[in-house]
Short mmCIF file of C-alpha atoms in Angstrom, two decimals:
data_model
loop_
_atom_site.label_atom_id
_atom_site.label_comp_id
_atom_site.label_asym_id
_atom_site.label_seq_id
_atom_site.Cartn_x
_atom_site.Cartn_y
_atom_site.Cartn_z
CA GLU A 1 26.88 -40.87 0.50
CA ASN A 2 28.11 -44.13 -0.88
CA TYR A 3 24.75 -45.74 -0.06
CA LYS A 4 23.05 -43.17 -2.19
CA LYS A 5 25.50 -43.67 -5.11
CA ALA A 6 24.84 -47.40 -4.97
CA GLU A 7 21.10 -46.82 -4.85
CA LYS A 8 21.14 -44.75 -8.08
CA ILE A 9 23.31 -47.44 -9.78
CA LEU A 10 21.07 -50.23 -8.81
CA SER A 11 17.92 -48.24 -9.84
CA LYS A 12 19.57 -47.64 -13.18
CA ILE A 13 20.22 -51.34 -13.61
CA ILE A 14 16.41 -52.00 -13.06
CA LYS A 15 15.31 -49.14 -15.27
CA PHE A 16 17.36 -50.61 -18.39
CA GLU A 17 17.34 -54.17 -17.50
CA ASN A 18 15.02 -55.20 -20.34
CA THR A 19 16.76 -53.29 -23.12
CA ASP A 20 20.25 -54.27 -21.81
CA ASP A 21 19.62 -58.01 -21.63
CA ILE A 22 20.36 -58.20 -18.12
CA ASN A 23 20.49 -61.67 -16.67
CA ILE A 24 18.44 -62.97 -13.79
CA PHE A 25 20.98 -63.14 -11.28
CA THR A 26 21.95 -59.33 -11.72
CA LYS A 27 18.19 -58.50 -11.67
CA ASN A 28 17.98 -60.21 -8.31
CA SER A 29 21.13 -58.63 -6.84
CA ALA A 30 19.91 -55.18 -7.89
CA ARG A 31 16.61 -55.69 -5.97
CA SER A 32 18.21 -57.26 -3.14
CA GLY A 33 20.83 -54.38 -3.06
CA LEU A 34 17.89 -51.71 -2.94
CA TYR A 35 16.05 -53.71 -0.33
CA GLN A 36 19.09 -53.30 1.85
CA TYR A 37 19.46 -49.72 1.06
CA TYR A 38 15.84 -48.93 2.08
CA ILE A 39 16.00 -51.15 5.26
CA TYR A 40 19.05 -48.94 6.26
CA GLN A 41 16.97 -45.92 5.64
CA ARG A 42 13.92 -47.68 7.61
CA ASN A 43 11.73 -47.22 4.61
CA TYR A 44 9.95 -50.39 4.81
CA ASP A 45 7.47 -49.74 2.11
CA GLU A 46 10.37 -49.36 -0.57
CA ALA A 47 12.26 -52.25 1.06
CA GLU A 48 9.25 -54.49 0.72
CA LYS A 49 8.56 -53.52 -2.85
CA TYR A 50 11.83 -54.57 -4.06
CA ILE A 51 12.45 -57.72 -2.08
CA TYR A 52 8.92 -58.84 -3.32
CA GLU A 53 10.02 -58.17 -6.88
CA ALA A 54 13.10 -60.42 -6.06
CA VAL A 55 10.80 -63.05 -4.75
CA THR A 56 8.54 -63.02 -7.78
CA LEU A 57 11.44 -62.96 -10.11
CA LEU A 58 13.03 -66.16 -8.70
CA GLU A 59 9.74 -68.06 -7.96
CA GLY A 60 9.76 -71.37 -9.83
CA THR A 61 13.43 -71.09 -11.02
CA ASN A 62 16.03 -73.48 -9.93
CA GLN A 63 17.61 -70.82 -7.66
CA ARG A 64 15.86 -72.27 -4.67
CA GLU A 65 18.23 -71.01 -1.93
CA THR A 66 18.37 -67.56 -3.27
CA TYR A 67 14.46 -67.65 -3.41
CA TYR A 68 14.24 -68.72 0.19
CA GLU A 69 16.60 -66.05 1.29
CA ASN A 70 14.40 -63.49 -0.49
CA LEU A 71 11.44 -64.69 1.23
CA ARG A 72 13.20 -64.53 4.61
CA LYS A 73 14.01 -60.98 4.00
CA LEU A 74 10.37 -60.24 3.12
CA TYR A 75 9.29 -61.70 6.51
CA LYS A 76 11.89 -59.69 8.04
CA VAL A 77 10.21 -56.61 6.82
CA PHE A 78 6.97 -57.79 8.11
CA SER A 79 8.53 -58.08 11.41
CA ALA A 80 10.14 -54.66 11.28
CA ARG A 81 6.70 -53.19 10.41
CA GLY A 82 5.23 -54.85 13.52
CA GLN A 83 3.25 -57.51 11.38
CA ILE A 84 4.45 -60.28 13.70
CA PHE A 85 1.69 -62.62 12.99
CA GLU A 86 2.30 -62.54 9.25
CA ALA A 87 6.16 -62.77 9.84
CA LYS A 88 5.75 -66.00 11.94
CA ASP A 89 3.22 -67.47 9.72
CA GLY A 90 5.47 -66.83 6.66
CA LEU A 91 8.56 -68.28 8.33
CA LYS A 92 6.73 -71.33 9.46
CA ASN A 93 5.76 -72.07 5.86
CA LEU A 94 9.30 -71.34 4.61
CA ILE A 95 10.65 -73.77 7.23
CA LEU A 96 8.49 -76.51 5.86
CA GLU A 97 9.27 -75.79 2.32
CA ILE A 98 13.04 -75.87 3.02
CA GLU A 99 12.66 -79.15 5.02
CA ASP A 100 11.00 -80.62 1.90
CA ASN A 101 13.72 -79.61 -0.45
CA PHE A 102 16.99 -79.85 1.64
CA GLY A 103 15.96 -82.14 4.72
CA SER A 104 14.89 -81.60 8.12
CA GLU A 105 18.47 -80.96 9.59
CA SER A 106 19.68 -79.02 6.60
CA ILE A 107 22.02 -75.85 7.14
CA GLN A 108 19.54 -73.81 5.17
CA LEU A 109 17.23 -73.89 8.11
CA VAL A 110 19.60 -72.19 10.60
CA GLU A 111 18.47 -68.57 9.50
CA PRO A 112 14.86 -68.91 9.29
CA ILE A 113 14.61 -70.83 12.29
CA SER A 114 16.68 -68.32 14.19
CA ASP A 115 14.45 -65.44 12.74
CA TYR A 116 11.42 -67.36 13.90
CA ILE A 117 12.48 -67.97 17.58
CA ASN A 118 13.57 -64.27 17.67
CA LEU A 119 9.79 -63.39 17.22
CA LEU A 120 8.65 -65.94 20.02
CA THR A 121 7.78 -64.35 23.47
CA SER A 122 7.52 -66.32 26.88
CA ASN A 123 3.76 -67.36 26.18
CA LEU A 124 3.14 -70.14 28.61
CA ASP A 125 0.35 -71.41 26.55
CA HIS A 126 2.62 -72.21 23.68
CA ILE A 127 6.00 -72.85 25.50
CA ASN A 128 6.17 -76.51 24.47
CA TYR A 129 5.31 -75.81 20.97
CA ASN A 130 7.80 -72.93 20.72
CA GLU A 131 10.62 -74.85 22.49
CA LYS A 132 10.62 -77.41 19.73
CA TYR A 133 11.95 -74.86 17.47
CA ALA A 134 14.81 -73.90 19.76
CA LYS A 135 15.57 -77.52 20.26
CA ARG A 136 15.61 -78.18 16.43
CA LEU A 137 18.03 -75.28 16.02
CA ILE A 138 20.42 -76.60 18.50
CA LYS A 139 20.28 -80.20 16.72
CA ILE A 140 21.08 -78.61 13.43
CA LEU A 141 23.95 -76.63 14.70
CA LYS A 142 25.45 -79.71 16.28
CA LYS A 143 25.09 -81.79 13.03
CA ASN A 144 26.50 -79.09 10.89
CA LYS A 145 29.62 -78.07 12.99
CA LYS A 146 31.73 -77.41 9.78
CA HIS A 147 29.27 -74.56 8.52
CA LYS A 148 29.85 -71.70 11.04
CA LEU A 149 28.90 -68.81 8.94
CA ASN A 150 25.45 -68.30 10.64
CA ASN A 151 26.52 -69.61 14.11
CA PRO A 152 26.80 -66.33 15.75
CA TYR A 153 23.52 -65.36 14.78
CA ALA A 154 21.91 -68.60 15.69
CA TYR A 155 23.64 -68.62 19.12
CA ALA A 156 22.36 -65.18 20.07
CA SER A 157 18.97 -65.94 18.98
CA LEU A 158 18.91 -68.89 21.20
CA GLY A 159 20.36 -66.98 23.89
CA GLY A 160 17.56 -64.40 23.45
CA TYR A 161 14.91 -67.00 23.46
CA TYR A 162 16.02 -68.72 26.63
CA TYR A 163 16.50 -65.17 28.29
CA ARG A 164 12.76 -64.26 27.57
CA THR A 165 11.68 -67.78 28.82
CA LYS A 166 13.80 -67.32 31.84
CA LYS A 167 15.92 -70.42 31.31
CA PHE A 168 19.06 -68.45 32.32
CA ASN A 169 21.54 -71.01 32.23
CA LEU A 170 20.78 -72.04 28.67
CA SER A 171 20.57 -68.26 27.77
CA GLU A 172 24.13 -67.89 29.39
CA GLU A 173 25.53 -70.87 27.49
CA PHE A 174 24.23 -69.66 24.05
CA PHE A 175 25.21 -65.86 24.38
CA GLU A 176 28.82 -66.91 25.46
CA LYS A 177 28.87 -69.04 22.41
CA SER A 178 27.92 -66.21 20.20
CA LEU A 179 30.31 -63.74 21.83
CA LYS A 180 33.31 -65.95 20.70
CA TYR A 181 32.61 -64.45 17.37
CA LYS A 182 34.13 -60.94 16.96
CA LYS A 183 31.11 -59.46 15.34
CA TYR A 184 28.88 -59.96 18.41
CA ARG A 185 31.40 -58.25 20.76
CA LYS A 186 30.28 -54.93 21.95
CA SER A 187 26.86 -55.38 20.81
CA GLN A 188 23.61 -55.81 22.78
CA VAL A 189 24.52 -59.47 23.30
CA GLU A 190 26.90 -58.43 25.90
CA ILE A 191 24.40 -56.28 27.68
CA LEU A 192 21.89 -59.24 27.74
CA LEU A 193 24.62 -61.63 28.81
CA ALA A 194 25.21 -59.25 31.81
CA LYS A 195 21.54 -59.29 32.71
CA VAL A 196 21.74 -63.13 32.74
CA LYS A 197 24.71 -63.21 34.93
CA ILE A 198 22.76 -60.96 37.48
CA GLU A 199 19.77 -63.25 37.29
CA LEU A 200 22.29 -66.27 38.08
CA LYS A 201 23.79 -64.16 40.96
CA LYS A 202 27.22 -64.21 39.13
CA TYR A 203 27.76 -60.70 40.12
CA LYS A 204 31.43 -60.54 39.57
CA GLU A 205 31.06 -61.92 36.01
CA ALA A 206 28.38 -59.46 35.09
#
């Protein structure tokens, strides 16, 4: 019910944004909020519509970080709809653009690289190419130790990647790091870590 109320408020803001002289930050927030609402509803068509509007709204402005976050959300919609190739391609380009603007080891790369490696499989034909993204993420996390906000997601992503590529010692290490953060306890990460323990024959810890 609260979600529905929020959806009505945000839709009303967009409806009257031109007559009410709403600033660009509020316009973006309204669209980002509706994106989140429709993601929750699993209505990916509407989610894509609003986040694409948010991307277009900020394109060419000085709000680069928010613009990149909007692009990242757009690619998450692609992924949710099974458009994996489009999602991966978009994320690779986003990573390159962030590198150009913020540097190759910037904290802004943590989430898009995490998103990207979440889409990687254990394809042996591309394992060396894929591995470089995981290694880069590890390097960025080590360099930016003071910025811990996105660490649990990054660690869980690394744990999942190494689980899929059967590097169970690394998978165990990163899953355990992610579980140091409260938000990942009692989640799928705990189940995957138990599977890793079994693969490592650590049955008592599973």
